[in-house]
Coordinates of C-alpha atoms and ligand atoms in Angstrom, one line a residue:
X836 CA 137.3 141.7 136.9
X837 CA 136.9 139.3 140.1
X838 CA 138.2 136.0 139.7
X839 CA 134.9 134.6 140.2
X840 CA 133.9 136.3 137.5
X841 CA 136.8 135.4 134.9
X842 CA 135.8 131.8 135.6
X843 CA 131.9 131.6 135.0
X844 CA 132.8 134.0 132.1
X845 CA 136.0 130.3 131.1
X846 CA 132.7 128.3 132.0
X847 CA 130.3 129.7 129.7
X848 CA 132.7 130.2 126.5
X849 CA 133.6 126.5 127.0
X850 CA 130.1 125.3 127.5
X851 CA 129.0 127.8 124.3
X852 CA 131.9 125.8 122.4
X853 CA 131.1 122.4 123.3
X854 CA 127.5 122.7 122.6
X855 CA 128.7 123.6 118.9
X856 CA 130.8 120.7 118.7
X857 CA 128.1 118.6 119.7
X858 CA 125.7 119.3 117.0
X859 CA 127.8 118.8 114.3
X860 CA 129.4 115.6 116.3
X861 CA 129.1 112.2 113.9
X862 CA 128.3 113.3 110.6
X863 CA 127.5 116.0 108.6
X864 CA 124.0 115.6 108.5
X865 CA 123.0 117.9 111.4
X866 CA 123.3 121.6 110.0
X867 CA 122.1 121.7 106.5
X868 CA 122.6 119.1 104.2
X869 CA 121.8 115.3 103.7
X870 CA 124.4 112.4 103.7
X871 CA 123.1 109.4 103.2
X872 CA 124.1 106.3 104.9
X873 CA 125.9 107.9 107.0
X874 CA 125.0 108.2 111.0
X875 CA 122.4 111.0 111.3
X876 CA 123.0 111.9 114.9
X877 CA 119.6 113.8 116.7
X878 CA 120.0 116.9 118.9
X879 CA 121.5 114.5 121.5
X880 CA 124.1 113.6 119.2
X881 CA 122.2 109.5 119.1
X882 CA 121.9 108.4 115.6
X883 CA 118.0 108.6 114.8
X884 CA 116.1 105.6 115.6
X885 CA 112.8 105.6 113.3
X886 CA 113.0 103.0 110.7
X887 CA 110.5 102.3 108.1
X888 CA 109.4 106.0 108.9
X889 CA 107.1 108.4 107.3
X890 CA 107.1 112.6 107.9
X891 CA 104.3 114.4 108.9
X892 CA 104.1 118.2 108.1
X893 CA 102.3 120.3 110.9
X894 CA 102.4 123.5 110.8
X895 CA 105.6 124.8 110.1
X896 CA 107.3 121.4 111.9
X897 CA 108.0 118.3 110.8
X898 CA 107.5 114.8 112.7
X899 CA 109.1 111.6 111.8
X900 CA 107.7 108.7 113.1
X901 CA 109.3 105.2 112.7
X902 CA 110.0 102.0 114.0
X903 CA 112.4 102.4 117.3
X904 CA 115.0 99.6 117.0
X905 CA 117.3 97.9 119.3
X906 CA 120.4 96.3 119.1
X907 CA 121.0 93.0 117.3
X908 CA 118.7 90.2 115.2
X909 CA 116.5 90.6 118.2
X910 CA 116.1 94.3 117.7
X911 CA 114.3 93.5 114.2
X912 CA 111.1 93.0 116.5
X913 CA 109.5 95.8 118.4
X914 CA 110.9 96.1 122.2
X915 CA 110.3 99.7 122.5
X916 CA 107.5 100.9 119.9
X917 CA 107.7 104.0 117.6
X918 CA 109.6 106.7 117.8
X919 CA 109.0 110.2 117.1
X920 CA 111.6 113.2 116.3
X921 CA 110.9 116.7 115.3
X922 CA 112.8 118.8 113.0
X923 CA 111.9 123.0 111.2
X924 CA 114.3 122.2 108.0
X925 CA 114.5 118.3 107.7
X926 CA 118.4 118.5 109.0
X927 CA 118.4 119.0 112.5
X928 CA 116.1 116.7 114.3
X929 CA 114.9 116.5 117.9
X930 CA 114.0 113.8 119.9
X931 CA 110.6 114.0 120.9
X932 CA 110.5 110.5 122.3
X933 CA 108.6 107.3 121.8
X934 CA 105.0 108.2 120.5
X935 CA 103.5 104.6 120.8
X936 CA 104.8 102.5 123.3
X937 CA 104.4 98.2 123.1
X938 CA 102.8 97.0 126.1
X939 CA 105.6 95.6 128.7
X940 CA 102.7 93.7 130.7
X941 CA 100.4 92.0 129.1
X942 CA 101.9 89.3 126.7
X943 CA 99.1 88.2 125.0
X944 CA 98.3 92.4 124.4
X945 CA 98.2 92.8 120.4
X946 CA 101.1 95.3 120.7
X947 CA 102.4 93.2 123.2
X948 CA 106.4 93.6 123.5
X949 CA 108.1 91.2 121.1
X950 CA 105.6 92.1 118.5
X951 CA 106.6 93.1 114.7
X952 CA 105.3 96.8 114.7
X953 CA 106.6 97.9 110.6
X954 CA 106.4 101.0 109.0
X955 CA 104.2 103.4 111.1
X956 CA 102.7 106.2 109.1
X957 CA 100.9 109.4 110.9
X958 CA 98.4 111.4 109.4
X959 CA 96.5 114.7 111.1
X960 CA 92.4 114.1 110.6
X961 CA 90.7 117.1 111.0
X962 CA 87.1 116.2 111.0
X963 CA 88.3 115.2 115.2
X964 CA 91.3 117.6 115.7
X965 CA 93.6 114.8 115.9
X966 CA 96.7 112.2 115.0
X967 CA 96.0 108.7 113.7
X968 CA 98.8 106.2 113.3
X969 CA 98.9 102.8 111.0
X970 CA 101.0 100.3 111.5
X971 CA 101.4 97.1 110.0
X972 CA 101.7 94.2 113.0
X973 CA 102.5 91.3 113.7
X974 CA 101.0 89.7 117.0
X975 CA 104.3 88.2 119.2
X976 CA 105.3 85.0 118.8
X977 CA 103.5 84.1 115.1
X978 CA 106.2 85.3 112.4
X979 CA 104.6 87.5 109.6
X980 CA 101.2 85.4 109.1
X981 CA 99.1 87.8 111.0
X982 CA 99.3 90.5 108.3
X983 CA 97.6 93.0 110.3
X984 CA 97.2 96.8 110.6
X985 CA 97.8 98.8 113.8
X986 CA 95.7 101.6 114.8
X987 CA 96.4 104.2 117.5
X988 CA 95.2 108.1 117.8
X989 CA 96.6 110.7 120.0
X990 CA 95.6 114.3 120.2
X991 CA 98.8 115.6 120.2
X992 CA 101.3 115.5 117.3
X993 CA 104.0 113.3 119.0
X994 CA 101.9 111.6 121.4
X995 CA 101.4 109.2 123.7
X996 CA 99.1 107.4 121.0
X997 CA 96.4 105.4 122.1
X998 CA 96.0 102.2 120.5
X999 CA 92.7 101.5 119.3
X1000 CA 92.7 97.8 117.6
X1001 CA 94.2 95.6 114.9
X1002 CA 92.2 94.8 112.1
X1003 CA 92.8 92.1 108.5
X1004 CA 91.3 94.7 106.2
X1005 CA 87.8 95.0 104.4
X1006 CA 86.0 91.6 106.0
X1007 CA 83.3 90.5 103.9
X1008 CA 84.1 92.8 101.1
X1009 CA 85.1 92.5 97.4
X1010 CA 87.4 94.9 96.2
X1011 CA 85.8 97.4 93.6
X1012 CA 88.0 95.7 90.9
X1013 CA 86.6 91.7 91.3
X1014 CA 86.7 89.4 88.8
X1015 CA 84.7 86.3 88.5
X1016 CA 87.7 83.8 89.3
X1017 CA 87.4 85.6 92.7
X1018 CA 83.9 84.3 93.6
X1019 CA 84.5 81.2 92.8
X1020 CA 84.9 78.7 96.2
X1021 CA 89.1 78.1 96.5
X1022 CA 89.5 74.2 97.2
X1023 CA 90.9 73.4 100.3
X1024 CA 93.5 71.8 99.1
X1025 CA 94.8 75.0 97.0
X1026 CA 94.5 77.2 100.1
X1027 CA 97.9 75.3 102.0
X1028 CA 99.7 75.5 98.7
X1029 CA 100.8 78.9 98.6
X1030 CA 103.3 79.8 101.6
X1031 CA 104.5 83.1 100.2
X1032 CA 108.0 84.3 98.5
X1033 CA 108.4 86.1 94.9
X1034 CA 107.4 85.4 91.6
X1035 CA 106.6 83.1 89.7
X1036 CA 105.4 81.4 92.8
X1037 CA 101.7 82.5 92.8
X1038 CA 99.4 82.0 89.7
X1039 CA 96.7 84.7 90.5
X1040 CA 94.7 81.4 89.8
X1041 CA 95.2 80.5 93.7
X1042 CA 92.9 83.0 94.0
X1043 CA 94.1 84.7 97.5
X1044 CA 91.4 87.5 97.5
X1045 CA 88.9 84.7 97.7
X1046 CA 90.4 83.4 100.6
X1047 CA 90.6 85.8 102.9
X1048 CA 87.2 87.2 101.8
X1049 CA 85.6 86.7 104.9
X1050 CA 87.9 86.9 107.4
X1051 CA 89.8 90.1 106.4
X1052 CA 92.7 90.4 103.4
X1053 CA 95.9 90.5 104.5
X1054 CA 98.1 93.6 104.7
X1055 CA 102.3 94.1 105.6
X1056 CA 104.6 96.9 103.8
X1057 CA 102.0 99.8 103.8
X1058 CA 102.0 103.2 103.4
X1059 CA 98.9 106.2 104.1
X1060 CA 98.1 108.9 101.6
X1061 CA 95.5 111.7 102.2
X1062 CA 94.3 113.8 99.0
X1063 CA 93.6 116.9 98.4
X1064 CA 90.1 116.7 99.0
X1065 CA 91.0 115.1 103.0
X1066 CA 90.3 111.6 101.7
X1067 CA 93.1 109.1 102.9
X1068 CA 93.6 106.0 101.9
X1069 CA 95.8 103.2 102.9
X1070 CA 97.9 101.1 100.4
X1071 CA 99.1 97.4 101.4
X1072 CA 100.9 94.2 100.4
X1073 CA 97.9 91.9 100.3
X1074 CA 97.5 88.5 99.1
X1075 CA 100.8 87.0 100.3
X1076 CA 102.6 90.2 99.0
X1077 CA 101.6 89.2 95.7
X1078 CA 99.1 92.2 95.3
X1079 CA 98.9 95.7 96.2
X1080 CA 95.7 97.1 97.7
X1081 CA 94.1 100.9 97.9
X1082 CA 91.9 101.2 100.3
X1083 CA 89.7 103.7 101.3
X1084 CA 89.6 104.9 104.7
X1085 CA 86.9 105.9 106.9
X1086 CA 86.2 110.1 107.6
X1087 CA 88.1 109.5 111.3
X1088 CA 90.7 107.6 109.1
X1089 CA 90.5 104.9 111.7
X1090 CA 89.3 102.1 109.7
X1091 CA 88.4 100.9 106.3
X1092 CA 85.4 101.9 104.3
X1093 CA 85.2 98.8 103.1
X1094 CA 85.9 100.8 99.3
X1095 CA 89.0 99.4 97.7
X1096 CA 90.7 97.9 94.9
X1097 CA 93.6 95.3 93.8
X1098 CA 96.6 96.6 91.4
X1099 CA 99.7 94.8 89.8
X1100 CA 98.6 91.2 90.6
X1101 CA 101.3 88.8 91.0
X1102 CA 103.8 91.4 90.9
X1103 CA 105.0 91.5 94.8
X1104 CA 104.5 94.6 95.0
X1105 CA 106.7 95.7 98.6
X1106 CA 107.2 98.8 100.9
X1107 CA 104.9 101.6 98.5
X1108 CA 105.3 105.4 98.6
X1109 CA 102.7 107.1 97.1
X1110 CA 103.0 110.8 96.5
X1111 CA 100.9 113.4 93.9
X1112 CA 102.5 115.4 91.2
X1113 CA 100.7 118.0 88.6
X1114 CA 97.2 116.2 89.2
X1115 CA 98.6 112.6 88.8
X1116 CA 99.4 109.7 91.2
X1117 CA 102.8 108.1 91.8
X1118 CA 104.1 105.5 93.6
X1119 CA 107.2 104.6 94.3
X1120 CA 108.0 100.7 95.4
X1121 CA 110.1 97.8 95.9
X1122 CA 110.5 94.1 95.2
X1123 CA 109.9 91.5 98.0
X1124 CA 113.5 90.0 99.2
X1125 CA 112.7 90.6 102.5
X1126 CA 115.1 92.9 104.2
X1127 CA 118.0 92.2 100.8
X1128 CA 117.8 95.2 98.7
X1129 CA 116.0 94.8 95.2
X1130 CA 115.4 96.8 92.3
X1131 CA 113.0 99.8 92.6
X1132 CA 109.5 100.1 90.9
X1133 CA 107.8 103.0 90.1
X1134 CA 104.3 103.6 88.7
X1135 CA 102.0 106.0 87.3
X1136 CA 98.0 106.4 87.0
X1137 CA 95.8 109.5 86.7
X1138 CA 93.3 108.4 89.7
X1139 CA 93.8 106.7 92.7
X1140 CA 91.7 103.9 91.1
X1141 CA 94.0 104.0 88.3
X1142 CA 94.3 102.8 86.0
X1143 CA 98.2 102.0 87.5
X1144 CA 101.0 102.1 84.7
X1145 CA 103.9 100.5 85.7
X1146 CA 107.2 102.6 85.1
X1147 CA 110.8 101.7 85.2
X1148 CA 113.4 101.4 88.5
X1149 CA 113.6 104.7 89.1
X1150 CA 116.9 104.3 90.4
X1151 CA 119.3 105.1 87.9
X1152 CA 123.5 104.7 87.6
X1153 CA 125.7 102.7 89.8
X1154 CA 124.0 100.4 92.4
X1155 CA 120.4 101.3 90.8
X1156 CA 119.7 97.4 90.6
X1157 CA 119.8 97.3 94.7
X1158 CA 118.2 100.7 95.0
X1159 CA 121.1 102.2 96.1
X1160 CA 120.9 99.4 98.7
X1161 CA 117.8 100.9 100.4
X1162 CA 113.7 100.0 99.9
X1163 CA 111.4 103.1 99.7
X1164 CA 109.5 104.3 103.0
X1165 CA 107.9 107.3 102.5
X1166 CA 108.1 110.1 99.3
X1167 CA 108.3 113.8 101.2
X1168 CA 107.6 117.0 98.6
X1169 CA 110.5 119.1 99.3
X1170 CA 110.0 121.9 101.3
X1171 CA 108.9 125.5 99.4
X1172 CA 109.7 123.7 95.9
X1173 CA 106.0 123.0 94.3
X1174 CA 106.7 119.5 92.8
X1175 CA 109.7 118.1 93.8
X1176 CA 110.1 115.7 96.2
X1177 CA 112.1 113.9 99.0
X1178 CA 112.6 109.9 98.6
X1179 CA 113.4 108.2 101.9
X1180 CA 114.8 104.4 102.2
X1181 CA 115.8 102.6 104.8
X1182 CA 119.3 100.6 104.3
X1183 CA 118.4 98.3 106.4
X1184 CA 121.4 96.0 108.8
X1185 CA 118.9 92.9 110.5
X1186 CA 122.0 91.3 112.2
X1187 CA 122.0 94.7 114.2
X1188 CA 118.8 96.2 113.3
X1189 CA 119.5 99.6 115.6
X1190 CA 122.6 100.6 112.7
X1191 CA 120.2 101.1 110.0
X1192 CA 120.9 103.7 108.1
X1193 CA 118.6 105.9 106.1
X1194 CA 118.8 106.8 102.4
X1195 CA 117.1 110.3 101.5
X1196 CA 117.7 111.5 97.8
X1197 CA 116.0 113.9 95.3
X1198 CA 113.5 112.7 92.9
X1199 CA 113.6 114.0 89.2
X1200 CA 111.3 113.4 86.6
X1201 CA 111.7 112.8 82.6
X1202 CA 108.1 112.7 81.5
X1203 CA 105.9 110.9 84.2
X1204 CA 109.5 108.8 84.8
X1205 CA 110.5 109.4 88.5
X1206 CA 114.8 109.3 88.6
X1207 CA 116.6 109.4 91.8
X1208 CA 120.5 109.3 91.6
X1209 CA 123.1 108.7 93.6
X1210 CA 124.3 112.0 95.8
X1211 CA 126.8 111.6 98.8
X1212 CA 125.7 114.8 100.4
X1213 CA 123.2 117.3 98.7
X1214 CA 120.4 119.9 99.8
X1215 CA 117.5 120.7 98.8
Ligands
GAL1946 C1 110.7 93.6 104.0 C2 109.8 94.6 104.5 C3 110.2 95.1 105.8 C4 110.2 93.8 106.7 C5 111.1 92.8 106.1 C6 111.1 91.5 107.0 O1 110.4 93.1 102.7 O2 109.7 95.7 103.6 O3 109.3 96.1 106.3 O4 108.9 93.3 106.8 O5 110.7 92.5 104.8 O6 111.9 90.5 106.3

């Protein structure tokens, strides 16, 4: 053999070995297994960057989409936008790049950089043959009382997505589920009372729903779910947190129907996952301690419209009271198994928000109870 030879021959046996090393560089979450908390580094070998994330399945691929953070308390608010990766068997992932990028010049732009751009969720509409992200936003500079949503579309899977607007949900609209209380005028002097936080700070009594009647409700930890039958719906803190909404959405899924309902009043009900099981409707939800970890919820109803039957913390053993330090972001049914499913939580770390990590487990069931234990490295 030349010599030239023996040494491309050195160069490509090196470069063969090194790309192996690569892929399982960091943690042993690339190749085929889950380990949570732990860095889950992409095909580059970069831990993934898509917080508050959701998965679509398209086709035979799966695209997360999440919030991109950046380093520090300062990378809590969106300086880069969402993020998509790409992945065949939920282990290996592949950086597909940012999907919706904030706008660098324009500061007064809606998705201006700076923003707060939480928990984007994308799901495929096929009445138009395309992708149609929510968001829930915060316009720059005003903290968390704009309790928007986000809209973009794109017509490919991982983008670039177009935004479209930012919209308070169902102006002018009472929710299916009114009651009389909510008709009734809210004195001006009730409406500064109320300035958010947990129970027992809101008697329903406040009467929230009436407020923000005209103008829009309010909407922050949200999630999408489309049915069976291609309706989708999208499900929100409302009412200072206080309340969880369902609403309706539109045949393009790009805006409300203006068809919705309340569910567990008072209860602060924070970042829901909703997900469908033998015919009935789950969610799966947290507290509202900001980004602290709190005891999981769970709850059960045999329509969308419920009625909604509160369960217990489906986190069960050791560290269940903090969720296994995590807050629900999505529920994924687990590839090729008919009924079982995928929790995903965020662990989130706001003094360096780019080092959160993410908490994927297996979800059991006794009876309509949802369980999800502890596991330092499992498959599915
Ligand atoms: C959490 C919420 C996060 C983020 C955070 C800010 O409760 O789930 O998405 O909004 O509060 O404190």
């Amino acid at each position: 053999m030349k010599k030239t030879r023996i040494i491309q021959l050195c160069f490509l046996l090196f470069a063969v070995a090194f790309a192996g090393c690569k892929g399982k560089s960091g943690s042993e979450q690339a190749g085929g297994a889950f380990t949570p908390g732990e860095l889950w580094p992409d095909n580059n070998g970069v831990h993934i960057n898509a917080h508050g994330g959701g998965i679509l399945h398209d086709g035979d691929t799966y695209y997360w989409f999440g919030e991109h953070k950046t380093e520090g308390t300062a990378g809590n608010n969106a300086l880069v936008g969402v993020h998509c990766y790409s992945s065949k068997d939920l282990y290996n992932w592949k950086d597909e790049g940012v999907a919706l990028s904030v706008v660098t010049d324009d500061s007064t732009h809606s998705i201006a950089k700076g923003c707060i751009l939480e928990r984007p969720k994308v799901i495929y509409n096929k009445k138009n043959n395309n992708y149609v992200m929510w968001f829930h936003l915060e316009p720059k500079g005003a903290g968390y009382s704009g309790a928007l949503s986000g809209i973009a579309v794109s017509d490919k899977v991982a983008g670039p997505y177009k935004f479209l607007r930012a919209v308070r949900p169902n102006a002018g609209s009472w929710p299916t589920n009114v009651q009389d209380i909510h008709k009734q005028r809210v004195p001006e002097s009730d409406r500064s009372k109320f300035t958010g936080g947990s129970l027992p700070a809101h008697p329903d009594s406040l009467n929230l729903l009436g407020r923000d009647m005209e103008g829009g409700q309010m909407a922050r930890d949200m999630n999408l779910f489309v049915d069976d039958d291609g309706k989708a719906y999208h499900i929100y803190s409302s009412e200072e947190n206080s309340t969880l909404h369902i609403s309706l959405l539109t045949d393009d899924y790009t805006n409300y129907s203006a068809t919705y309902a309340r569910f567990f009043p008072g209860r602060f009900m924070e970042a829901p996952a909703m997900f469908k099981r033998d015919g009935k409707y789950y969610l799966i939800m947290s507290g509202c301690t900001g980004w602290a970890p709190n005891a999981g919820r769970s709850a059960v109803a045999p329509s969308i419209w419920g009625p909604w039957e509160e369960l217990e913390n489906p986190f069960v053993g050791e560290g269940s009271d903090l969720s296994f330090h995590s807050q629900s972001t999505y529920v994924l049914p687990a590839p090729g198994k008919s009924g079982q499913f995928i929790y995903m939580g965020d662990r989130w770390t706001p003094e360096n928000a780019i080092d959160g990590r993410y908490i994927w487990l297996p979800i059991r069931f006794e009876g309509d109870q949802p369980i999800i234990e502890w596991q330092d490295k499992w498959s599915y």
